[in-house]
GROMACS .gro file of C-alpha atoms in nm:
model
  340
    1MET     CA    1  -3.290   3.821   4.622
    2ASN     CA    2  -3.178   3.639   4.308
    3GLU     CA    3  -2.859   3.846   4.294
    4GLU     CA    4  -2.774   3.755   4.654
    5THR     CA    5  -2.842   3.385   4.584
    6GLU     CA    6  -2.621   3.388   4.274
    7GLN     CA    7  -2.345   3.565   4.464
    8ILE     CA    8  -2.357   3.303   4.742
    9GLU     CA    9  -2.346   3.016   4.489
   10THR     CA   10  -2.057   3.184   4.306
   11GLU     CA   11  -1.859   3.214   4.632
   12GLU     CA   12  -1.926   2.847   4.721
   13ARG     CA   13  -1.810   2.731   4.376
   14SER     CA   14  -1.492   2.938   4.395
   15ALA     CA   15  -1.420   2.804   4.745
   16ALA     CA   16  -1.475   2.446   4.625
   17GLU     CA   17  -1.244   2.502   4.327
   18THR     CA   18  -0.982   2.652   4.558
   19GLU     CA   19  -0.997   2.360   4.800
   20GLN     CA   20  -0.995   2.087   4.530
   21PRO     CA   21  -0.635   2.146   4.410
   22GLN     CA   22  -0.517   2.150   4.769
   23THR     CA   23  -0.680   1.811   4.828
   24GLU     CA   24  -0.525   1.667   4.511
   25THR     CA   25  -0.188   1.812   4.606
   26GLU     CA   26  -0.209   1.655   4.948
   27ALA     CA   27  -0.308   1.323   4.791
   28GLN     CA   28  -0.003   1.338   4.564
   29VAL     CA   29   0.239   1.388   4.853
   30PRO     CA   30   0.477   1.086   4.845
   31LYS     CA   31   0.479   0.852   5.138
   32PRO     CA   32   0.774   0.886   5.373
   33LYS     CA   33   1.073   0.673   5.280
   34CYS     CA   34   1.111   0.538   5.630
   35SER     CA   35   0.848   0.275   5.558
   36ARG     CA   36   1.059   0.135   5.275
   37LYS     CA   37   1.366   0.135   5.498
   38LYS     CA   38   1.169  -0.060   5.756
   39GLN     CA   39   1.065  -0.311   5.490
   40LEU     CA   40   1.424  -0.356   5.377
   41TRP     CA   41   1.539  -0.395   5.737
   42ALA     CA   42   1.268  -0.653   5.802
   43LEU     CA   43   1.373  -0.843   5.487
   44TRP     CA   44   1.738  -0.833   5.598
   45ASN     CA   45   1.655  -0.944   5.951
   46THR     CA   46   1.414  -1.225   5.864
   47ALA     CA   47   1.564  -1.366   5.545
   48ILE     CA   48   1.893  -1.233   5.407
   49TRP     CA   49   2.137  -1.254   5.697
   50PRO     CA   50   1.996  -1.582   5.839
   51VAL     CA   51   2.031  -1.742   5.496
   52LEU     CA   52   2.388  -1.617   5.454
   53VAL     CA   53   2.502  -1.710   5.804
   54SER     CA   54   2.340  -2.054   5.804
   55GLY     CA   55   2.469  -2.139   5.457
   56ILE     CA   56   2.826  -2.033   5.537
   57LEU     CA   57   2.838  -2.205   5.876
   58ARG     CA   58   2.695  -2.527   5.734
   59ALA     CA   59   2.958  -2.528   5.459
   60LEU     CA   60   3.241  -2.465   5.705
   61GLY     CA   61   3.120  -2.738   5.939
   62ILE     CA   62   3.102  -2.994   5.658
   63TYR     CA   63   3.429  -2.897   5.492
   64ILE     CA   64   3.652  -2.846   5.796
   65PHE     CA   65   3.522  -3.104   6.043
   66VAL     CA   66   3.280  -3.356   5.890
   67ASN     CA   67   3.441  -3.462   5.561
   68PRO     CA   68   3.797  -3.510   5.696
   69ASN     CA   69   3.677  -3.721   5.991
   70ASN     CA   70   3.467  -3.959   5.779
   71PHE     CA   71   3.124  -3.951   5.941
   72ALA     CA   72   2.776  -3.851   5.825
   73PRO     CA   73   2.594  -3.595   6.045
   74GLY     CA   74   2.247  -3.700   5.932
   75GLY     CA   75   1.989  -3.542   5.705
   76THR     CA   76   2.069  -3.406   5.359
   77ASN     CA   77   2.414  -3.300   5.479
   78GLY     CA   78   2.490  -3.660   5.574
   79ILE     CA   79   2.361  -3.793   5.240
   80ALA     CA   80   2.590  -3.555   5.050
   81VAL     CA   81   2.888  -3.649   5.267
   82LEU     CA   82   2.827  -4.023   5.217
   83ILE     CA   83   2.802  -3.985   4.840
   84GLU     CA   84   3.124  -3.784   4.828
   85TYR     CA   85   3.308  -4.046   5.033
   86ALA     CA   86   3.176  -4.337   4.825
   87THR     CA   87   3.205  -4.187   4.476
   88GLY     CA   88   3.425  -3.878   4.504
   89PHE     CA   89   3.137  -3.663   4.375
   90ASN     CA   90   3.160  -3.325   4.547
   91SER     CA   91   2.905  -3.288   4.828
   92GLY     CA   92   2.823  -2.939   4.706
   93TYR     CA   93   2.679  -3.073   4.382
   94THR     CA   94   2.486  -3.339   4.573
   95LEU     CA   95   2.330  -3.082   4.807
   96MET     CA   96   2.234  -2.872   4.506
   97LEU     CA   97   2.069  -3.167   4.332
   98ILE     CA   98   1.882  -3.268   4.647
   99SER     CA   99   1.764  -2.910   4.708
  100VAL     CA  100   1.581  -2.888   4.373
  101PRO     CA  101   1.308  -3.151   4.438
  102LEU     CA  102   1.286  -3.041   4.802
  103PHE     CA  103   1.220  -2.685   4.683
  104PHE     CA  104   0.919  -2.790   4.476
  105LEU     CA  105   0.786  -3.007   4.755
  106ALA     CA  106   0.816  -2.722   5.006
  107PHE     CA  107   0.675  -2.469   4.758
  108PHE     CA  108   0.354  -2.662   4.696
  109PHE     CA  109   0.300  -2.834   5.031
  110ILE     CA  110   0.450  -2.604   5.298
  111GLY     CA  111   0.487  -2.245   5.182
  112LYS     CA  112   0.661  -2.017   4.933
  113LYS     CA  113   0.876  -1.836   5.189
  114GLU     CA  114   0.997  -2.158   5.352
  115ALA     CA  115   1.080  -2.309   5.014
  116ILE     CA  116   1.278  -2.009   4.892
  117VAL     CA  117   1.464  -1.941   5.216
  118SER     CA  118   1.569  -2.300   5.283
  119THR     CA  119   1.671  -2.362   4.921
  120VAL     CA  120   1.881  -2.045   4.898
  121SER     CA  121   2.057  -2.136   5.223
  122PHE     CA  122   2.150  -2.482   5.092
  123PHE     CA  123   2.257  -2.332   4.759
  124ILE     CA  124   2.499  -2.103   4.944
  125THR     CA  125   2.642  -2.410   5.119
  126SER     CA  126   2.669  -2.592   4.786
  127VAL     CA  127   2.844  -2.304   4.613
  128MET     CA  128   3.097  -2.268   4.895
  129LEU     CA  129   3.178  -2.641   4.894
  130ILE     CA  130   3.222  -2.635   4.517
  131LEU     CA  131   3.439  -2.323   4.527
  132VAL     CA  132   3.678  -2.456   4.791
  133SER     CA  133   3.713  -2.777   4.588
  134LEU     CA  134   3.803  -2.577   4.277
  135ILE     CA  135   4.048  -2.365   4.475
  136GLU     CA  136   4.216  -2.679   4.611
  137LYS     CA  137   4.265  -2.813   4.260
  138SER     CA  138   4.389  -2.481   4.124
  139ILE     CA  139   4.658  -2.433   4.391
  140GLY     CA  140   4.735  -2.803   4.424
  141VAL     CA  141   4.666  -2.863   4.794
  142GLN     CA  142   4.478  -3.141   4.966
  143HIS     CA  143   4.294  -2.913   5.207
  144LEU     CA  144   4.278  -2.536   5.255
  145PHE     CA  145   4.281  -2.565   5.635
  146PRO     CA  146   4.564  -2.734   5.831
  147ILE     CA  147   4.361  -3.018   5.977
  148TYR     CA  148   4.603  -3.280   5.845
  149GLY     CA  149   4.971  -3.319   5.911
  150GLY     CA  150   5.160  -3.339   6.235
  151ALA     CA  151   5.460  -3.132   6.337
  152ASP     CA  152   5.689  -3.362   6.138
  153GLY     CA  153   5.474  -3.339   5.825
  154GLY     CA  154   5.314  -3.679   5.877
  155SER     CA  155   4.954  -3.776   5.823
  156GLU     CA  156   4.840  -3.749   6.184
  157ARG     CA  157   4.526  -3.540   6.230
  158ILE     CA  158   4.547  -3.225   6.435
  159VAL     CA  159   4.169  -3.222   6.472
  160HIS     CA  160   4.086  -3.572   6.595
  161GLY     CA  161   3.760  -3.750   6.521
  162LEU     CA  162   3.580  -3.677   6.847
  163LEU     CA  163   3.680  -3.310   6.854
  164GLY     CA  164   3.584  -3.282   6.489
  165ALA     CA  165   3.241  -3.428   6.561
  166VAL     CA  166   3.188  -3.181   6.847
  167ALA     CA  167   3.308  -2.883   6.644
  168GLY     CA  168   3.106  -2.989   6.342
  169GLY     CA  169   2.799  -3.028   6.560
  170ILE     CA  170   2.848  -2.675   6.694
  171PHE     CA  171   2.868  -2.525   6.345
  172LEU     CA  172   2.568  -2.722   6.220
  173GLY     CA  173   2.371  -2.646   6.537
  174ILE     CA  174   2.424  -2.271   6.501
  175ALA     CA  175   2.325  -2.287   6.133
  176LEU     CA  176   2.010  -2.483   6.221
  177ALA     CA  177   1.914  -2.247   6.506
  178VAL     CA  178   1.958  -1.935   6.293
  179MET     CA  179   1.726  -2.073   6.027
  180LEU     CA  180   1.462  -2.188   6.274
  181LYS     CA  181   1.467  -1.872   6.484
  182GLN     CA  182   1.465  -1.615   6.205
  183CYS     CA  183   1.294  -1.799   5.918
  184GLY     CA  184   1.089  -2.070   6.087
  185THR     CA  185   1.231  -2.347   5.870
  186SER     CA  186   1.546  -2.557   5.854
  187GLY     CA  187   1.505  -2.713   5.511
  188GLY     CA  188   1.649  -3.051   5.420
  189THR     CA  189   1.477  -3.361   5.554
  190SER     CA  190   1.255  -3.148   5.779
  191ILE     CA  191   1.060  -3.060   5.464
  192LEU     CA  192   0.979  -3.427   5.409
  193ALA     CA  193   0.896  -3.460   5.777
  194SER     CA  194   0.656  -3.164   5.759
  195ILE     CA  195   0.481  -3.308   5.453
  196ILE     CA  196   0.437  -3.647   5.619
  197ASN     CA  197   0.312  -3.474   5.934
  198LYS     CA  198   0.034  -3.309   5.733
  199LYS     CA  199  -0.090  -3.655   5.635
  200PHE     CA  200  -0.021  -3.835   5.963
  201ARG     CA  201  -0.072  -3.592   6.252
  202ASN     CA  202   0.025  -3.849   6.512
  203LEU     CA  203   0.383  -3.844   6.381
  204SER     CA  204   0.565  -3.533   6.499
  205VAL     CA  205   0.807  -3.342   6.276
  206SER     CA  206   1.094  -3.377   6.522
  207MET     CA  207   1.042  -3.754   6.548
  208LEU     CA  208   1.033  -3.794   6.170
  209THR     CA  209   1.344  -3.579   6.127
  210SER     CA  210   1.526  -3.790   6.386
  211ALA     CA  211   1.415  -4.103   6.200
  212PHE     CA  212   1.564  -3.971   5.876
  213ASP     CA  213   1.887  -3.888   6.058
  214ALA     CA  214   1.897  -4.239   6.204
  215ILE     CA  215   1.857  -4.390   5.858
  216VAL     CA  216   2.152  -4.190   5.727
  217VAL     CA  217   2.365  -4.292   6.025
  218PHE     CA  218   2.272  -4.657   5.976
  219VAL     CA  219   2.361  -4.645   5.605
  220SER     CA  220   2.698  -4.491   5.696
  221ILE     CA  221   2.796  -4.826   5.852
  222PHE     CA  222   2.812  -4.982   5.506
  223VAL     CA  223   2.970  -4.679   5.339
  224TYR     CA  224   3.255  -4.648   5.592
  225TRP     CA  225   3.294  -5.027   5.625
  226GLY     CA  226   3.637  -5.120   5.757
  227ASP     CA  227   3.850  -5.421   5.839
  228ASN     CA  228   3.774  -5.426   6.211
  229PHE     CA  229   3.495  -5.342   6.449
  230THR     CA  230   3.650  -5.010   6.556
  231SER     CA  231   3.667  -4.878   6.201
  232ILE     CA  232   3.303  -4.977   6.150
  233ILE     CA  233   3.162  -4.829   6.470
  234ASP     CA  234   3.369  -4.508   6.476
  235PRO     CA  235   3.165  -4.325   6.205
  236VAL     CA  236   2.842  -4.416   6.384
  237LEU     CA  237   2.963  -4.290   6.721
  238LEU     CA  238   3.100  -3.970   6.569
  239ALA     CA  239   2.769  -3.912   6.389
  240LEU     CA  240   2.574  -3.961   6.713
  241VAL     CA  241   2.804  -3.717   6.895
  242SER     CA  242   2.762  -3.462   6.616
  243LEU     CA  243   2.382  -3.499   6.618
  244PHE     CA  244   2.372  -3.464   6.998
  245VAL     CA  245   2.586  -3.149   6.995
  246THR     CA  246   2.383  -3.004   6.707
  247SER     CA  247   2.060  -3.059   6.899
  248LYS     CA  248   2.193  -2.908   7.223
  249VAL     CA  249   2.346  -2.603   7.054
  250CYS     CA  250   2.027  -2.542   6.857
  251ASP     CA  251   1.810  -2.572   7.169
  252ALA     CA  252   2.036  -2.339   7.366
  253ILE     CA  253   2.015  -2.068   7.100
  254LEU     CA  254   1.640  -2.105   7.046
  255GLN     CA  255   1.562  -2.102   7.417
  256GLY     CA  256   1.796  -1.812   7.482
  257PHE     CA  257   2.093  -1.744   7.704
  258LYS     CA  258   1.919  -1.505   7.945
  259THR     CA  259   1.826  -1.784   8.183
  260ALA     CA  260   1.690  -1.697   8.526
  261TYR     CA  261   1.491  -1.838   8.820
  262LYS     CA  262   1.134  -1.745   8.905
  263PHE     CA  263   1.044  -1.756   9.274
  264GLU     CA  264   0.687  -1.778   9.401
  265ILE     CA  265   0.676  -1.709   9.774
  266ILE     CA  266   0.369  -1.753   9.996
  267THR     CA  267   0.411  -1.540  10.307
  268SER     CA  268   0.234  -1.352  10.584
  269ASN     CA  269   0.500  -1.079  10.578
  270PRO     CA  270   0.486  -0.952  10.221
  271GLU     CA  271   0.594  -0.595  10.294
  272GLU     CA  272   0.906  -0.679  10.496
  273LEU     CA  273   1.014  -0.964  10.268
  274SER     CA  274   0.966  -0.772   9.946
  275GLN     CA  275   1.153  -0.470  10.081
  276GLU     CA  276   1.448  -0.687  10.179
  277ILE     CA  277   1.455  -0.853   9.835
  278MET     CA  278   1.443  -0.519   9.655
  279GLN     CA  279   1.712  -0.360   9.873
  280LYS     CA  280   1.959  -0.650   9.882
  281LEU     CA  281   1.906  -0.812   9.542
  282HIS     CA  282   1.784  -0.506   9.350
  283ARG     CA  283   1.505  -0.709   9.192
  284GLY     CA  284   1.143  -0.611   9.145
  285VAL     CA  285   0.873  -0.801   9.332
  286THR     CA  286   0.507  -0.852   9.238
  287CYS     CA  287   0.253  -0.915   9.514
  288MET     CA  288  -0.072  -1.105   9.467
  289ALA     CA  289  -0.346  -1.194   9.714
  290ALA     CA  290  -0.360  -1.564   9.810
  291GLU     CA  291  -0.568  -1.784  10.037
  292GLY     CA  292  -0.466  -2.116  10.191
  293MET     CA  293  -0.743  -2.362  10.118
  294TYR     CA  294  -0.658  -2.576  10.421
  295SER     CA  295  -0.645  -2.299  10.684
  296HIS     CA  296  -0.848  -2.042  10.486
  297LYS     CA  297  -0.606  -1.773  10.597
  298ASN     CA  298  -0.541  -1.472  10.379
  299LYS     CA  299  -0.178  -1.450  10.269
  300SER     CA  300   0.023  -1.293   9.990
  301MET     CA  301   0.218  -1.447   9.704
  302LEU     CA  302   0.534  -1.270   9.596
  303ILE     CA  303   0.672  -1.330   9.247
  304CYS     CA  304   1.036  -1.249   9.181
  305VAL     CA  305   1.276  -1.330   8.895
  306ILE     CA  306   1.646  -1.347   8.982
  307ARG     CA  307   1.977  -1.451   8.834
  308LYS     CA  308   2.140  -1.783   8.914
  309ARG     CA  309   2.416  -1.618   9.117
  310GLN     CA  310   2.151  -1.462   9.346
  311LEU     CA  311   1.986  -1.795   9.427
  312ALA     CA  312   2.171  -1.861   9.755
  313GLU     CA  313   2.120  -1.506   9.881
  314LEU     CA  314   1.745  -1.518   9.823
  315GLN     CA  315   1.724  -1.852  10.002
  316ARG     CA  316   1.901  -1.699  10.302
  317ILE     CA  317   1.653  -1.411  10.303
  318ILE     CA  318   1.353  -1.645  10.290
  319ARG     CA  319   1.481  -1.857  10.581
  320ARG     CA  320   1.452  -1.556  10.814
  321TYR     CA  321   1.073  -1.565  10.770
  322PRO     CA  322   0.947  -1.891  10.927
  323ASP     CA  323   0.585  -1.850  10.816
  324THR     CA  324   0.688  -1.863  10.450
  325PHE     CA  325   0.659  -2.123  10.175
  326ALA     CA  326   0.854  -2.081   9.851
  327TYR     CA  327   0.944  -2.268   9.537
  328PHE     CA  328   1.130  -2.172   9.222
  329THR     CA  329   1.147  -2.280   8.858
  330SER     CA  330   1.402  -2.222   8.587
  331THR     CA  331   1.312  -1.992   8.298
  332SER     CA  332   1.485  -2.022   7.963
  333GLU     CA  333   1.438  -1.663   7.843
  334VAL     CA  334   1.359  -1.329   8.004
  335TYR     CA  335   1.217  -1.028   7.817
  336GLY     CA  336   1.170  -0.671   7.925
  337ARG     CA  337   1.362  -0.465   8.178
  338PHE     CA  338   1.558  -0.740   8.343
  339LEU     CA  339   1.915  -0.645   8.426
  340LYS     CA  340   2.196  -0.897   8.419
   0.00000   0.00000   0.00000
């Protein structure tokens, strides 16, 4: 009996020793590399390319369109432009100097990611503005891009003030939207606005940012002071146009370009109406039970999302069903399996 017990214990120990190396070997198996690739892709998608694109576009907008047309677009960009116009100090250096205290404020009061991302983006803008200035001096030209000089070599601008304000607003609006959409921050004066908002919740970030922009635009009156009323008011009007275009372009990108219309249709003929919509418009329809609280009749509510070009056709379809009530609303973005 003792021999059988010892034999059983010996077999269990040998089995345990045999299984233990296998477990350790399995534990030492390296994790698949795909997870690291996903991390790198997430870092590229959420930080690297938005920072590069926003920094480059901001620099191009300031250098090509803002500086030559003598107006301040608001925010830190506008402060740098005003200082360059008044003192000749390159706006790239000014943006870099302004970004340093804003970085520490954002780092301690808002978040580490927001501080790093926004600061790096403005540093890219600063470096580009400094580089183009050095290149201009080294090759002896006034401007790298042909925005000055008419066909006869005169001083007439090819890009006029209003067009420059619109184009500059487009560049700055795209840069702002990229940062907000991918990184959740825009940097600059919005950092100050966010800090003030933490203390005074009744003051929104957008309102405070607009207030800072308005201050910069107001100060530009005295910086670009001219001999007549037109020369005084032109920089202000161009700045307002640029800010308006920047806001609209940013909103359009953030809200998305896949706009559509959502119809909600109350009808007593849900089967016939939905079949006609699906066959003629090739759009899906969702049916929900509904009850009219005045008549207490059971009806159906059809929900359908269509493109703008299909709006008239759907209205013609609905008119063929007299016992039908419908209304539609505009949607700014559509996700999922929605064909163009």
